[in-house]
XYZ file of C-alpha atoms in Angstrom:
176
model
C 8.096 -0.036 41.192
C 6.419 2.676 43.172
C 2.902 1.662 44.351
C 1.493 5.039 43.291
C 2.779 4.580 39.733
C 1.377 1.044 39.621
C -2.005 2.335 40.805
C -1.983 5.085 38.137
C -1.089 2.552 35.438
C -3.972 0.332 36.551
C -6.383 3.302 36.452
C -5.137 4.260 32.982
C -5.695 0.697 31.733
C -9.205 0.600 33.219
C -9.995 3.971 31.634
C -8.784 2.757 28.229
C -10.968 -0.361 28.525
C -13.985 1.733 29.500
C -13.431 4.047 26.529
C -13.151 1.105 24.147
C -16.365 -0.383 25.551
C -18.184 2.954 25.155
C -17.022 3.310 21.557
C -18.106 -0.244 20.743
C -21.492 0.362 22.384
C -21.989 3.604 20.435
C -21.160 1.905 17.150
C -23.576 -0.889 17.937
C -26.340 1.566 18.854
C -25.778 3.616 15.707
C -25.926 0.478 13.567
C -29.129 -0.668 15.288
C -30.753 2.733 14.816
C -29.776 2.812 11.150
C -31.171 -0.667 10.521
C -34.367 0.188 12.399
C -34.807 3.360 10.348
C -34.302 1.378 7.145
C -36.919 -1.175 8.076
C -39.522 1.292 9.379
C -39.235 4.309 7.128
C -40.257 4.124 3.455
C -38.324 7.361 2.931
C -35.118 5.554 3.821
C -35.102 3.678 0.526
C -35.763 6.763 -1.557
C -32.794 7.956 -3.598
C -30.663 10.895 -2.617
C -31.024 14.159 -4.496
C -29.146 14.526 -7.731
C -25.827 16.305 -7.462
C -26.067 17.573 -11.045
C -29.160 19.622 -11.885
C -30.509 19.595 -15.471
C -29.068 23.075 -16.138
C -25.666 22.073 -14.778
C -25.788 18.914 -16.906
C -26.544 21.013 -19.988
C -23.664 23.372 -19.186
C -21.284 20.503 -18.390
C -21.981 18.834 -21.730
C -21.821 22.188 -23.558
C -18.420 23.039 -22.088
C -17.204 19.541 -22.954
C -18.364 19.993 -26.564
C -16.520 23.320 -26.782
C -13.354 21.787 -25.297
C -13.516 18.860 -27.737
C -14.170 21.188 -30.668
C -11.207 23.392 -29.782
C -9.027 20.333 -29.240
C -9.915 18.950 -32.662
C -9.368 22.352 -34.272
C -5.995 22.880 -32.611
C -4.617 19.459 -33.551
C -4.994 20.168 -37.277
C -1.742 22.126 -37.447
C 1.517 21.466 -35.648
C 1.759 25.188 -34.896
C -1.467 25.097 -32.876
C -0.386 22.234 -30.584
C 0.614 24.640 -27.745
C -2.915 26.055 -27.821
C -4.255 22.501 -27.621
C -2.239 21.889 -24.450
C -3.593 25.084 -22.910
C -7.155 23.921 -23.637
C -6.280 20.476 -22.247
C -4.944 21.879 -18.951
C -7.954 24.157 -18.504
C -10.350 21.296 -19.286
C -8.702 18.939 -16.780
C -8.595 21.505 -13.992
C -12.001 22.920 -14.853
C -13.849 19.612 -14.838
C -12.028 18.452 -11.710
C -12.940 21.602 -9.781
C -16.464 21.648 -11.225
C -17.230 18.126 -10.026
C -15.729 18.907 -6.642
C -17.887 22.033 -6.325
C -20.979 20.015 -7.233
C -20.271 17.914 -4.166
C -19.473 14.692 -5.962
C -17.516 12.754 -3.381
C -14.869 10.422 -4.709
C -15.027 8.181 -1.682
C -18.277 6.494 -2.696
C -18.968 4.312 -5.726
C -20.816 6.948 -7.732
C -18.043 9.494 -7.312
C -15.398 6.892 -8.061
C -17.114 6.130 -11.384
C -16.973 9.844 -12.231
C -13.255 9.918 -11.448
C -12.681 6.841 -13.612
C -14.522 8.557 -16.471
C -12.405 11.689 -15.955
C -9.223 9.608 -15.986
C -10.291 7.817 -19.167
C -11.046 11.120 -20.894
C -7.743 12.499 -19.653
C -5.884 9.505 -21.072
C -7.599 9.691 -24.455
C -7.015 13.428 -24.747
C -3.363 12.966 -23.803
C -2.591 10.579 -26.688
C -1.757 12.030 -30.097
C -4.294 11.327 -32.859
C -6.749 9.851 -30.325
C -7.258 13.308 -28.874
C -9.510 14.156 -31.818
C -12.147 11.833 -30.330
C -14.788 13.593 -28.202
C -13.503 12.229 -24.894
C -14.531 15.250 -22.806
C -18.062 15.019 -24.165
C -18.187 11.295 -23.414
C -16.964 12.042 -19.887
C -19.608 14.733 -19.329
C -22.441 12.568 -20.675
C -21.205 9.580 -18.663
C -21.050 11.638 -15.473
C -24.593 12.944 -15.953
C -25.895 9.441 -16.704
C -24.019 8.105 -13.678
C -25.683 10.735 -11.496
C -29.168 10.001 -12.858
C -28.937 6.204 -12.896
C -27.756 6.002 -9.315
C -31.297 6.621 -8.092
C -32.391 3.318 -9.579
C -29.534 1.417 -7.972
C -30.313 3.061 -4.625
C -33.946 1.966 -4.869
C -32.955 -1.558 -5.876
C -30.424 -1.838 -3.041
C -32.977 -0.590 -0.520
C -35.599 -3.035 -1.784
C -33.094 -5.902 -1.665
C -32.167 -5.066 1.941
C -35.813 -4.869 2.931
C -36.577 -8.199 1.241
C -33.618 -9.835 2.969
C -34.757 -8.519 6.354
C -38.273 -9.853 5.726
C -36.884 -13.281 4.803
C -34.769 -13.360 7.969
C -37.779 -12.346 10.056
C -39.893 -15.113 8.462
C -37.152 -17.651 9.166
C -37.089 -16.583 12.816
C -40.884 -16.831 13.017
C -40.861 -20.312 11.452
C -38.215 -21.541 13.888
C -40.143 -20.385 16.938
């Protein structure tokens, strides 16, 4: 093997190790800063802002009531079933896009609960005879409640973390 190529390979390996060490150090520093901010700042345990404002919640539930009313009306006669499917498609796409535009992320637990509620409503509305149930309204109310109740879970999680940190600090003080 050519000595120049061997030297370049060695430099490349050293560079890769240095990059990995820098990345690990950055992750460690970010984690330390986050934990320090949690322990020092009382604002850190305050809940995030609601994604769904009261007016949007009112509109979301109102649209769901209209969709459920039309669905129930259109399932009365076999001739109106095609209209029911049109309402169903618009409701699915509309609620999906609406939640996405509100900024509800489906990668966190709160957003995942909203998606599960949407899927449950979708499943109920898809089944004959069960589609008369107000599934879209239940979905809309559940999503609004999920958005509002998350502030309490955020506060409780923050308080639990703070209490755990205090207990660990007391243990360290008792040992020394």
